[in-house]
Amino acid sequence: MKIAMLGLGRMGSNMARRLLQKGHEVVAYNRTPARTNELVREGVVPAYSLEQVAGHLDPPRAVWIMLPAGRIVDETIDDLVPLLDPGDTVIDGGNSFFKDGIRRSQVLGEKGIRFLDAGVSGGIWGLDIGYCLMVGGDKQAYRDLNPVLLSLAPENGSLYCGPSGAGHFVKMVHNGIEYGMMQAYGEGFELLHESPYAEHLNYADLSRLWNQGSVIRSWLLELAESAFQKDGELSDIRAFVEDSGEGRWCVQQAVECSVSAPVLTISLMERFRSRKTDPFAGKVVAALRREFGGHNVLKPDKEL
């Protein structure tokens, strides 16, 4: 099948490579031409403008967008619309907000252009292992794109989740769960690290052990083992954790739906805390303890 891939970052470029390996013809476009040129040697059809993207594809066209969530996706779709025909399909595979997917589907539908919102999980390992695909939108478009989806995903790794927005909604919840799981592992290893047994524990060995039949075994533990093998104390990493936005949307949705989601919420809050070396909230708590109980406080120039 012939398909265009717009946005050749770490995910987009590897998805293009996987499709090439599976025998598909890929038209590749990136705003920075150097990324496109890198893939030319691997067999993609290069495009250096959206006009070239449309020109290289035969109707009904399929254009997969792998761009950061937000305005850039809308701008790209707006620029694409005049170049596409009714029956063509646009797939947003980035981490977009599910309500944006609903809106984009409506806008494109008025032009007769089909839209799929595809949540994609797999990271840098997807090229070899495959990508987990959570897809919402036009069901016939999903069926028509099935050869591409089956090639990108491992066995049983693609699912039609429902109408527009469903794919990105499921991916949003997926990422919220991911936040909670990583926070639990992080807290567990910190408890071990501060325990009287820390000097006897090898965290890489422990990660490997827990993956042998334990109820907490997971791919994340495999990644933890890999990280600890490189540096058992993680001494070259700051405890500064970004968030992609989906954790925030997940918590907002929990509020809208009146769903209790304390683990997901706290894991997001902990990411915010990680970016503060001396959080003001901690100063307030220390000050209050001094005021009501006469407890000692540390001055800014004092070591713990």
Coordinates of N, CA and C in Angstrom, one line a residue, residues 138-299:
D138 N -13.5 7.0 11.3 CA -14.3 6.3 10.2 C -14.0 4.8 10.2
K139 N -15.0 4.0 10.4 CA -14.7 2.6 10.5 C -14.3 2.0 9.1
Q140 N -14.9 2.5 8.0 CA -14.5 2.0 6.7 C -13.0 2.4 6.4
A141 N -12.6 3.6 6.8 CA -11.3 4.0 6.6 C -10.3 3.1 7.4
Y142 N -10.7 2.7 8.6 CA -9.9 1.7 9.4 C -9.8 0.4 8.6
R143 N -10.9 -0.1 8.0 CA -10.8 -1.3 7.3 C -9.8 -1.1 6.1
D144 N -10.0 0.0 5.4 CA -9.2 0.3 4.2 C -7.7 0.4 4.5
L145 N -7.4 0.9 5.7 CA -6.0 1.1 6.1 C -5.4 -0.1 6.8
N146 N -6.2 -1.2 6.9 CA -5.8 -2.3 7.7 C -4.4 -2.9 7.3
P147 N -4.1 -3.0 6.0 CA -2.8 -3.5 5.6 C -1.6 -2.7 6.3
V148 N -1.8 -1.4 6.4 CA -0.8 -0.5 7.0 C -0.8 -0.8 8.5
L149 N -1.9 -0.8 9.1 CA -2.0 -1.0 10.6 C -1.5 -2.3 11.0
L150 N -1.8 -3.4 10.2 CA -1.2 -4.7 10.5 C 0.3 -4.8 10.4
S151 N 0.8 -4.0 9.5 CA 2.3 -4.0 9.3 C 3.0 -3.2 10.4
L152 N 2.3 -2.1 10.9 CA 2.9 -1.4 12.0 C 2.9 -2.1 13.3
A153 N 1.8 -2.8 13.5 CA 1.6 -3.4 14.8 C 2.1 -4.8 14.9
P154 N 2.4 -5.3 16.1 CA 2.7 -6.7 16.3 C 1.4 -7.5 16.2
E155 N 1.4 -8.8 16.3 CA 0.2 -9.6 16.3 C -0.8 -9.1 17.4
N156 N -2.1 -8.9 17.0 CA -3.1 -8.5 17.9 C -2.8 -7.1 18.5
G157 N -2.1 -6.3 17.8 CA -1.6 -5.0 18.3 C -2.4 -3.8 17.7
S158 N -3.5 -4.0 17.0 CA -4.2 -2.9 16.5 C -5.7 -3.2 16.8
L159 N -6.4 -2.1 17.3 CA -7.8 -2.2 17.7 C -8.6 -1.0 17.3
Y160 N -9.7 -1.2 16.6 CA -10.7 -0.1 16.4 C -11.4 0.1 17.7
C161 N -11.3 1.3 18.2 CA -11.9 1.6 19.5 C -13.2 2.3 19.5
G162 N -13.6 2.8 18.3 CA -14.9 3.5 18.3 C -14.9 4.7 17.4
P163 N -15.9 5.6 17.5 CA -16.0 6.8 16.6 C -14.9 7.8 16.9
S164 N -14.9 8.9 16.2 CA -13.9 9.9 16.3 C -13.5 10.3 17.7
G165 N -12.3 10.4 18.0 CA -11.8 10.7 19.4 C -11.5 9.5 20.2
A166 N -12.1 8.3 19.9 CA -11.9 7.1 20.7 C -10.5 6.6 20.8
G167 N -9.8 6.7 19.7 CA -8.4 6.2 19.7 C -7.5 7.0 20.6
H168 N -7.6 8.4 20.5 CA -6.8 9.2 21.3 C -7.3 9.2 22.8
F169 N -8.6 9.0 23.0 CA -9.1 8.9 24.4 C -8.5 7.6 25.0
V170 N -8.5 6.5 24.4 CA -7.9 5.3 24.9 C -6.4 5.5 25.2
K171 N -5.7 6.1 24.2 CA -4.3 6.4 24.4 C -4.0 7.3 25.6
M172 N -4.9 8.3 25.8 CA -4.8 9.2 27.0 C -4.9 8.4 28.3
V173 N -5.8 7.5 28.4 CA -6.0 6.7 29.6 C -4.8 5.7 29.7
H174 N -4.3 5.2 28.6 CA -3.1 4.3 28.6 C -1.9 5.1 29.2
N175 N -1.7 6.3 28.8 CA -0.6 7.1 29.3 C -0.8 7.5 30.8
G176 N -2.1 7.7 31.2 CA -2.3 7.9 32.6 C -1.9 6.7 33.5
I177 N -2.3 5.5 33.0 CA -1.9 4.3 33.7 C -0.4 4.1 33.7
E178 N 0.2 4.5 32.6 CA 1.7 4.5 32.5 C 2.3 5.4 33.6
Y179 N 1.8 6.6 33.8 CA 2.3 7.5 34.8 C 2.2 6.8 36.2
G180 N 1.1 6.2 36.5 CA 0.9 5.5 37.8 C 1.9 4.4 38.0
M181 N 2.0 3.5 37.0 CA 2.9 2.4 37.1 C 4.4 2.9 37.3
M182 N 4.8 3.8 36.5 CA 6.2 4.3 36.7 C 6.4 4.9 38.1
Q183 N 5.4 5.7 38.6 CA 5.5 6.3 39.9 C 5.6 5.2 41.0
A184 N 4.9 4.1 40.8 CA 4.9 3.0 41.8 C 6.3 2.4 41.8
Y185 N 6.8 2.1 40.6 CA 8.2 1.5 40.5 C 9.2 2.5 41.1
G186 N 9.1 3.8 40.8 CA 10.0 4.8 41.3 C 10.0 4.8 42.8
E187 N 8.8 4.8 43.4 CA 8.7 4.9 44.9 C 9.3 3.6 45.5
G188 N 9.0 2.5 44.9 CA 9.5 1.2 45.4 C 11.0 1.2 45.5
F189 N 11.6 1.6 44.4 CA 13.1 1.5 44.3 C 13.7 2.5 45.2
E190 N 13.0 3.7 45.5 CA 13.5 4.7 46.4 C 13.5 4.1 47.8
L191 N 12.4 3.4 48.1 CA 12.3 2.8 49.5 C 13.4 1.8 49.7
L192 N 13.7 1.0 48.6 CA 14.8 0.0 48.7 C 16.1 0.8 48.9
H193 N 16.3 1.9 48.1 CA 17.5 2.6 48.1 C 17.8 3.2 49.5
E194 N 16.8 3.6 50.2 CA 17.0 4.2 51.5 C 16.9 3.2 52.7
S195 N 16.8 1.9 52.4 CA 16.6 0.9 53.4 C 18.0 0.4 54.0
P196 N 17.9 -0.3 55.1 CA 19.2 -0.8 55.6 C 19.8 -1.9 54.8
Y197 N 19.1 -2.4 53.7 CA 19.6 -3.4 52.9 C 20.1 -2.9 51.5
A198 N 20.2 -1.6 51.4 CA 20.5 -1.1 50.1 C 21.9 -1.5 49.6
E199 N 22.9 -1.6 50.5 CA 24.2 -1.9 50.0 C 24.3 -3.4 49.5
H200 N 23.3 -4.2 49.9 CA 23.3 -5.6 49.5 C 22.5 -5.8 48.2
L201 N 21.8 -4.8 47.7 CA 20.9 -5.0 46.6 C 21.5 -4.5 45.3
N202 N 21.4 -5.3 44.3 CA 21.7 -4.9 42.9 C 20.4 -4.7 42.2
Y203 N 20.0 -3.4 41.8 CA 18.7 -3.2 41.3 C 18.4 -3.8 39.9
A204 N 19.5 -4.0 39.2 CA 19.3 -4.6 37.9 C 18.9 -6.1 38.1
D205 N 19.6 -6.7 39.0 CA 19.3 -8.1 39.3 C 17.9 -8.2 39.9
L206 N 17.5 -7.3 40.8 CA 16.2 -7.3 41.4 C 15.1 -7.1 40.3
S207 N 15.4 -6.2 39.4 CA 14.4 -6.0 38.3 C 14.2 -7.3 37.5
R208 N 15.3 -8.0 37.2 CA 15.3 -9.2 36.5 C 14.5 -10.3 37.3
L209 N 14.8 -10.3 38.6 CA 14.1 -11.3 39.4 C 12.6 -11.1 39.4
W210 N 12.2 -9.8 39.6 CA 10.7 -9.5 39.6 C 10.0 -9.9 38.3
N211 N 10.8 -10.0 37.2 CA 10.2 -10.3 35.9 C 10.1 -11.8 35.8
Q212 N 10.5 -12.6 36.7 CA 10.4 -14.1 36.6 C 9.2 -14.6 37.4
G213 N 8.0 -14.5 36.9 CA 6.8 -15.0 37.5 C 6.2 -14.1 38.6
S214 N 6.8 -13.0 38.9 CA 6.2 -12.1 39.9 C 4.9 -11.4 39.3
V215 N 4.0 -11.0 40.2 CA 2.8 -10.4 39.8 C 3.0 -9.0 39.3
I216 N 4.2 -8.4 39.6 CA 4.5 -7.0 39.1 C 5.5 -7.0 37.9
R217 N 5.6 -8.2 37.3 CA 6.5 -8.3 36.1 C 5.9 -7.4 35.0
S218 N 6.8 -6.8 34.2 CA 6.3 -5.9 33.1 C 7.5 -5.5 32.2
W219 N 7.1 -4.9 31.1 CA 8.2 -4.4 30.2 C 8.9 -3.3 30.8
L220 N 8.2 -2.5 31.6 CA 8.8 -1.4 32.3 C 10.0 -1.9 33.2
L221 N 9.8 -3.0 33.9 CA 10.8 -3.6 34.7 C 12.0 -4.1 33.8
E222 N 11.7 -4.5 32.6 CA 12.8 -4.9 31.7 C 13.6 -3.6 31.4
L223 N 12.9 -2.5 31.2 CA 13.6 -1.2 30.9 C 14.4 -0.7 32.2
A224 N 13.8 -1.0 33.3 CA 14.5 -0.6 34.6 C 15.8 -1.4 34.7
E225 N 15.7 -2.7 34.4 CA 16.9 -3.5 34.4 C 18.0 -3.0 33.5
S226 N 17.6 -2.6 32.3 CA 18.5 -2.0 31.4 C 19.2 -0.7 31.9
A227 N 18.3 0.1 32.5 CA 18.8 1.4 33.0 C 19.8 1.1 34.2
F228 N 19.5 0.2 35.1 CA 20.4 0.0 36.2 C 21.6 -0.7 35.8
Q229 N 21.6 -1.5 34.7 CA 22.8 -2.1 34.2 C 23.8 -1.1 33.8
K230 N 23.3 0.0 33.2 CA 24.2 1.1 32.7 C 24.7 1.9 33.8
D231 N 23.9 2.1 34.9 CA 24.4 2.9 36.0 C 23.5 2.5 37.2
G232 N 24.0 1.7 38.1 CA 23.3 1.2 39.2 C 22.7 2.3 40.2
E233 N 23.3 3.5 40.2 CA 22.8 4.5 41.1 C 22.1 5.6 40.2
L234 N 22.0 5.5 38.9 CA 21.4 6.5 38.1 C 22.0 7.9 38.3
S235 N 23.4 7.8 38.5 CA 24.0 9.1 39.0 C 24.1 10.1 37.9
D236 N 23.9 9.8 36.7 CA 24.0 10.8 35.6 C 22.7 11.3 35.2
I237 N 21.6 11.0 36.0 CA 20.3 11.5 35.6 C 19.7 12.4 36.7
R238 N 19.2 13.5 36.4 CA 18.5 14.4 37.3 C 17.1 13.9 37.5
A239 N 16.6 14.1 38.7 CA 15.2 13.7 39.0 C 14.2 14.8 38.5
F240 N 14.2 15.0 37.2 CA 13.4 16.0 36.6 C 12.6 15.3 35.5
V241 N 11.3 15.2 35.8 CA 10.4 14.4 34.9 C 9.4 15.3 34.2
E242 N 9.4 15.3 32.8 CA 8.5 16.1 32.0 C 7.2 15.3 31.9
D243 N 6.2 16.0 31.4 CA 4.9 15.3 31.0 C 4.5 15.7 29.7
S244 N 3.9 14.8 28.9 CA 3.6 15.1 27.5 C 2.2 15.8 27.3
G245 N 1.5 15.9 28.4 CA 0.2 16.5 28.3 C -1.0 15.5 28.5
E246 N -0.8 14.3 28.2 CA -1.8 13.3 28.3 C -2.2 13.0 29.7
G247 N -1.2 13.0 30.6 CA -1.5 12.8 32.0 C -2.5 13.9 32.5
R248 N -2.2 15.1 32.1 CA -3.1 16.2 32.5 C -4.5 16.1 32.0
W249 N -4.6 15.7 30.7 CA -5.9 15.5 30.1 C -6.7 14.4 30.8
C250 N -5.9 13.3 31.2 CA -6.5 12.2 31.9 C -7.1 12.6 33.2
V251 N -6.4 13.4 34.0 CA -6.9 13.9 35.3 C -8.1 14.8 35.1
Q252 N -8.0 15.7 34.1 CA -9.1 16.6 33.8 C -10.4 15.8 33.4
Q253 N -10.2 14.7 32.7 CA -11.3 13.9 32.3 C -11.9 13.1 33.5
A254 N -11.0 12.7 34.4 CA -11.5 12.1 35.6 C -12.4 13.1 36.4
V255 N -12.0 14.3 36.4 CA -12.8 15.3 37.1 C -14.2 15.5 36.4
E256 N -14.1 15.6 35.1 CA -15.3 15.8 34.3 C -16.3 14.6 34.5
C257 N -15.8 13.4 34.6 CA -16.6 12.2 34.7 C -16.9 11.8 36.1
S258 N -16.4 12.6 37.1 CA -16.5 12.3 38.5 C -16.0 10.9 38.8
V259 N -14.8 10.6 38.3 CA -14.2 9.3 38.5 C -13.0 9.5 39.5
S260 N -13.0 8.8 40.5 CA -11.9 8.8 41.5 C -10.6 8.2 40.9
A261 N -9.6 9.0 40.7 CA -8.4 8.5 40.0 C -7.2 9.1 40.8
P262 N -7.1 8.7 42.1 CA -6.0 9.3 43.0 C -4.6 8.9 42.5
V263 N -4.4 7.7 42.1 CA -3.0 7.3 41.7 C -2.6 8.0 40.5
L264 N -3.4 8.1 39.5 CA -3.1 8.9 38.2 C -2.8 10.3 38.6
T265 N -3.7 10.9 39.4 CA -3.5 12.3 39.8 C -2.2 12.6 40.5
I266 N -2.0 11.8 41.5 CA -0.8 12.0 42.4 C 0.5 11.8 41.5
S267 N 0.5 10.8 40.6 CA 1.7 10.6 39.8 C 2.0 11.8 38.9
L268 N 0.9 12.5 38.4 CA 1.1 13.7 37.7 C 1.7 14.8 38.6
M269 N 1.1 14.9 39.8 CA 1.6 16.0 40.7 C 3.1 15.7 41.1
E270 N 3.4 14.5 41.2 CA 4.8 14.2 41.5 C 5.8 14.6 40.4
R271 N 5.3 14.5 39.2 CA 6.1 15.0 38.0 C 6.3 16.5 38.2
F272 N 5.3 17.2 38.6 CA 5.5 18.7 38.8 C 6.5 18.9 39.9
R273 N 6.4 18.1 41.0 CA 7.3 18.3 42.1 C 8.7 18.0 41.7
S274 N 8.9 17.1 40.8 CA 10.3 16.7 40.4 C 11.1 17.9 39.8
R275 N 10.4 18.9 39.3 CA 11.0 20.0 38.6 C 11.4 21.1 39.6
K276 N 11.1 20.9 40.9 CA 11.5 21.9 41.9 C 12.6 21.4 42.7
T277 N 13.7 22.1 42.8 CA 14.8 21.7 43.7 C 14.5 22.1 45.2
D278 N 13.8 23.1 45.4 CA 13.5 23.6 46.7 C 12.0 24.1 46.7
P279 N 11.0 23.2 46.6 CA 9.7 23.7 46.4 C 9.2 24.6 47.5
F280 N 8.4 25.6 47.1 CA 7.9 26.6 48.1 C 7.0 26.0 49.1
A281 N 6.2 25.0 48.6 CA 5.3 24.3 49.5 C 6.0 23.7 50.7
G282 N 7.2 23.1 50.4 CA 8.0 22.5 51.5 C 8.4 23.6 52.5
K283 N 8.7 24.8 52.0 CA 9.1 25.9 52.9 C 7.9 26.3 53.8
V284 N 6.7 26.3 53.2 CA 5.5 26.7 54.0 C 5.3 25.6 55.1
V285 N 5.4 24.3 54.7 CA 5.2 23.3 55.7 C 6.3 23.4 56.9
A286 N 7.5 23.6 56.5 CA 8.6 23.8 57.5 C 8.3 25.0 58.4
A287 N 7.9 26.1 57.8 CA 7.6 27.3 58.6 C 6.4 27.0 59.6
L288 N 5.4 26.3 59.1 CA 4.2 26.0 60.0 C 4.6 25.2 61.1
R289 N 5.5 24.1 60.9 CA 6.0 23.3 62.0 C 6.8 24.1 63.0
R290 N 7.5 25.0 62.5 CA 8.3 25.9 63.4 C 7.4 26.8 64.3
E291 N 6.3 27.3 63.6 CA 5.4 28.2 64.3 C 4.6 27.5 65.4
F292 N 4.0 26.3 65.1 CA 3.2 25.6 66.1 C 3.9 24.7 67.0
G293 N 5.1 24.3 66.6 CA 5.8 23.3 67.5 C 7.2 23.7 67.9
G294 N 7.7 24.8 67.3 CA 9.0 25.2 67.6 C 10.1 24.3 67.0
H295 N 9.7 23.6 65.9 CA 10.6 22.6 65.3 C 11.7 23.4 64.5
N296 N 12.9 22.8 64.5 CA 14.0 23.5 63.8 C 13.8 23.5 62.3
V297 N 14.3 24.5 61.6 CA 14.3 24.6 60.2 C 15.7 24.8 59.7
L298 N 16.0 24.4 58.4 CA 17.3 24.5 57.8 C 17.3 25.8 57.1
K299 N 18.4 26.5 57.2 CA 18.7 27.7 56.4 C 19.1 27.3 55.0

